Amino acid sequence: MRPGGLPGVSLKIGEGIAGLAAQQQPAPLVVRSPQTDPRWLAAPYGEAASRVREVLAIALCDFHGELCGVLELCNPADGAFRSSDEEVLAHYATLCGITLHHAHALQ
């Protein structure tokens, strides 16, 4: 994955929750108890790692299906992500991918 999300954080495809989301694109990935998940990497979350209870991640792709990044949401206010959250995030990820494509094209 390209660096640029969190400062100093760059993961390989398949590495950690974000890398796994990138690998299984375009489907969203929900990890209910990341602290006990063997794919969990606490380092990218810094001091907040101990407070992460749940993660919803999805790959951001451009018009051509090329990976632009990964979007992660943590700790839903009501305690658990629902399928409706996954659907909304999938639509949002599409818009983000289009926006990133246009931003790069204008540079």
PDB file of C-alpha atoms in Angstrom:
ATOM      1  CA  MET A   1       0.000   0.000   0.000  1.00  0.00           C
ATOM      2  CA  ARG A   2       1.102   3.539  -0.585  1.00  0.00           C
ATOM      3  CA  PRO A   3       2.166   5.393   2.509  1.00  0.00           C
ATOM      4  CA  GLY A   4       0.206   8.509   3.339  1.00  0.00           C
ATOM      5  CA  GLY A   5      -2.605   7.548   5.693  1.00  0.00           C
ATOM      6  CA  LEU A   6      -1.233   7.649   9.194  1.00  0.00           C
ATOM      7  CA  PRO A   7       2.143   9.378   9.384  1.00  0.00           C
ATOM      8  CA  GLY A   8       4.901   6.793   9.114  1.00  0.00           C
ATOM      9  CA  VAL A   9       2.536   3.844   8.581  1.00  0.00           C
ATOM     10  CA  SER A  10       2.912   1.690   5.509  1.00  0.00           C
ATOM     11  CA  LEU A  11       1.584  -1.867   5.371  1.00  0.00           C
ATOM     12  CA  LYS A  12       1.947  -4.601   2.797  1.00  0.00           C
ATOM     13  CA  ILE A  13      -1.084  -6.164   1.127  1.00  0.00           C
ATOM     14  CA  GLY A  14      -2.383  -8.805   3.527  1.00  0.00           C
ATOM     15  CA  GLU A  15      -0.581  -7.310   6.550  1.00  0.00           C
ATOM     16  CA  GLY A  16      -2.791  -6.282   9.460  1.00  0.00           C
ATOM     17  CA  ILE A  17      -6.477  -5.406   9.235  1.00  0.00           C
ATOM     18  CA  ALA A  18      -5.920  -2.675   6.608  1.00  0.00           C
ATOM     19  CA  GLY A  19      -3.723  -4.932   4.487  1.00  0.00           C
ATOM     20  CA  LEU A  20      -6.299  -7.705   4.642  1.00  0.00           C
ATOM     21  CA  ALA A  21      -9.067  -5.277   3.601  1.00  0.00           C
ATOM     22  CA  ALA A  22      -6.876  -4.248   0.650  1.00  0.00           C
ATOM     23  CA  GLN A  23      -6.401  -7.906  -0.261  1.00  0.00           C
ATOM     24  CA  GLN A  24     -10.084  -8.840  -0.164  1.00  0.00           C
ATOM     25  CA  GLN A  25     -11.354  -5.740  -2.004  1.00  0.00           C
ATOM     26  CA  PRO A  26     -14.053  -4.678  -2.662  1.00  0.00           C
ATOM     27  CA  ALA A  27     -15.787  -6.397   0.275  1.00  0.00           C
ATOM     28  CA  PRO A  28     -15.743  -4.597   3.644  1.00  0.00           C
ATOM     29  CA  LEU A  29     -13.981  -6.360   6.508  1.00  0.00           C
ATOM     30  CA  VAL A  30     -15.363  -6.316  10.056  1.00  0.00           C
ATOM     31  CA  VAL A  31     -13.175  -7.415  12.949  1.00  0.00           C
ATOM     32  CA  ARG A  32     -15.277  -7.703  16.093  1.00  0.00           C
ATOM     33  CA  SER A  33     -12.491  -8.188  18.673  1.00  0.00           C
ATOM     34  CA  PRO A  34      -9.279  -6.956  17.101  1.00  0.00           C
ATOM     35  CA  GLN A  35      -7.252  -7.319  20.323  1.00  0.00           C
ATOM     36  CA  THR A  36      -7.663 -11.122  20.119  1.00  0.00           C
ATOM     37  CA  ASP A  37      -7.429 -11.400  16.321  1.00  0.00           C
ATOM     38  CA  PRO A  38      -4.073 -12.778  15.091  1.00  0.00           C
ATOM     39  CA  ARG A  39      -4.156 -10.364  12.128  1.00  0.00           C
ATOM     40  CA  TRP A  40      -4.257  -7.333  14.452  1.00  0.00           C
ATOM     41  CA  LEU A  41      -1.276  -4.991  14.461  1.00  0.00           C
ATOM     42  CA  ALA A  42      -1.475  -2.543  17.343  1.00  0.00           C
ATOM     43  CA  ALA A  43       1.442  -0.327  16.270  1.00  0.00           C
ATOM     44  CA  PRO A  44      -0.420   1.730  13.614  1.00  0.00           C
ATOM     45  CA  TYR A  45      -2.974   2.771  16.246  1.00  0.00           C
ATOM     46  CA  GLY A  46      -0.368   4.062  18.688  1.00  0.00           C
ATOM     47  CA  GLU A  47      -1.652   4.861  22.149  1.00  0.00           C
ATOM     48  CA  ALA A  48      -5.256   4.320  21.017  1.00  0.00           C
ATOM     49  CA  ALA A  49      -4.647   0.609  20.290  1.00  0.00           C
ATOM     50  CA  SER A  50      -5.851  -0.542  23.700  1.00  0.00           C
ATOM     51  CA  ARG A  51      -9.169   1.275  23.190  1.00  0.00           C
ATOM     52  CA  VAL A  52     -10.024  -0.268  19.795  1.00  0.00           C
ATOM     53  CA  ARG A  53     -12.985  -2.623  20.278  1.00  0.00           C
ATOM     54  CA  GLU A  54     -14.127  -3.155  16.692  1.00  0.00           C
ATOM     55  CA  VAL A  55     -12.845  -2.266  13.212  1.00  0.00           C
ATOM     56  CA  LEU A  56     -14.652  -1.868   9.885  1.00  0.00           C
ATOM     57  CA  ALA A  57     -12.228  -1.544   6.969  1.00  0.00           C
ATOM     58  CA  ILE A  58     -12.603  -1.267   3.202  1.00  0.00           C
ATOM     59  CA  ALA A  59     -10.253  -0.765   0.277  1.00  0.00           C
ATOM     60  CA  LEU A  60     -10.382   2.504  -1.673  1.00  0.00           C
ATOM     61  CA  CYS A  61     -10.062   1.840  -5.406  1.00  0.00           C
ATOM     62  CA  ASP A  62      -9.960   4.109  -8.442  1.00  0.00           C
ATOM     63  CA  PHE A  63     -11.954   3.817 -11.704  1.00  0.00           C
ATOM     64  CA  HIS A  64      -9.699   1.005 -12.875  1.00  0.00           C
ATOM     65  CA  GLY A  65      -9.941  -1.006  -9.677  1.00  0.00           C
ATOM     66  CA  GLU A  66      -6.432   0.008  -8.611  1.00  0.00           C
ATOM     67  CA  LEU A  67      -5.895   0.252  -4.869  1.00  0.00           C
ATOM     68  CA  CYS A  68      -5.589   3.847  -3.602  1.00  0.00           C
ATOM     69  CA  GLY A  69      -5.679   3.135   0.129  1.00  0.00           C
ATOM     70  CA  VAL A  70      -7.799   1.697   2.909  1.00  0.00           C
ATOM     71  CA  LEU A  71     -10.413   3.384   5.053  1.00  0.00           C
ATOM     72  CA  GLU A  72     -10.900   2.136   8.609  1.00  0.00           C
ATOM     73  CA  LEU A  73     -13.558   3.009  11.142  1.00  0.00           C
ATOM     74  CA  CYS A  74     -13.181   2.031  14.779  1.00  0.00           C
ATOM     75  CA  ASN A  75     -15.506   1.740  17.746  1.00  0.00           C
ATOM     76  CA  PRO A  76     -19.054   2.421  16.579  1.00  0.00           C
ATOM     77  CA  ALA A  77     -21.016   4.590  18.971  1.00  0.00           C
ATOM     78  CA  ASP A  78     -23.697   1.944  19.531  1.00  0.00           C
ATOM     79  CA  GLY A  79     -21.187  -0.843  20.202  1.00  0.00           C
ATOM     80  CA  ALA A  80     -21.231  -2.872  16.966  1.00  0.00           C
ATOM     81  CA  PHE A  81     -21.096  -2.269  13.232  1.00  0.00           C
ATOM     82  CA  ARG A  82     -24.182  -3.441  11.336  1.00  0.00           C
ATOM     83  CA  SER A  83     -24.598  -4.567   7.737  1.00  0.00           C
ATOM     84  CA  SER A  84     -26.116  -1.146   6.987  1.00  0.00           C
ATOM     85  CA  ASP A  85     -22.842   0.445   8.171  1.00  0.00           C
ATOM     86  CA  GLU A  86     -20.951  -1.795   5.750  1.00  0.00           C
ATOM     87  CA  GLU A  87     -23.236  -0.780   2.886  1.00  0.00           C
ATOM     88  CA  VAL A  88     -22.874   2.948   3.600  1.00  0.00           C
ATOM     89  CA  LEU A  89     -19.103   2.601   3.927  1.00  0.00           C
ATOM     90  CA  ALA A  90     -18.927   0.722   0.599  1.00  0.00           C
ATOM     91  CA  HIS A  91     -20.701   3.615  -1.150  1.00  0.00           C
ATOM     92  CA  TYR A  92     -18.508   6.153   0.616  1.00  0.00           C
ATOM     93  CA  ALA A  93     -15.370   4.208  -0.363  1.00  0.00           C
ATOM     94  CA  THR A  94     -16.463   4.365  -4.013  1.00  0.00           C
ATOM     95  CA  LEU A  95     -16.814   8.145  -3.769  1.00  0.00           C
ATOM     96  CA  CYS A  96     -13.420   8.410  -2.060  1.00  0.00           C
ATOM     97  CA  GLY A  97     -11.800   6.320  -4.785  1.00  0.00           C
ATOM     98  CA  ILE A  98     -13.273   8.541  -7.507  1.00  0.00           C
ATOM     99  CA  THR A  99     -12.170  11.657  -5.634  1.00  0.00           C
ATOM    100  CA  LEU A 100      -8.631  10.353  -5.192  1.00  0.00           C
ATOM    101  CA  HIS A 101      -8.488   9.454  -8.889  1.00  0.00           C
ATOM    102  CA  HIS A 102      -9.505  12.992  -9.864  1.00  0.00           C
ATOM    103  CA  ALA A 103      -7.118  14.571  -7.355  1.00  0.00           C
ATOM    104  CA  HIS A 104      -4.188  12.612  -8.778  1.00  0.00           C
ATOM    105  CA  ALA A 105      -5.234  13.420 -12.336  1.00  0.00           C
ATOM    106  CA  LEU A 106      -5.204  17.149 -11.553  1.00  0.00           C
ATOM    107  CA  GLN A 107      -1.680  17.125 -10.113  1.00  0.00           C
TER     108      GLN A 107
END
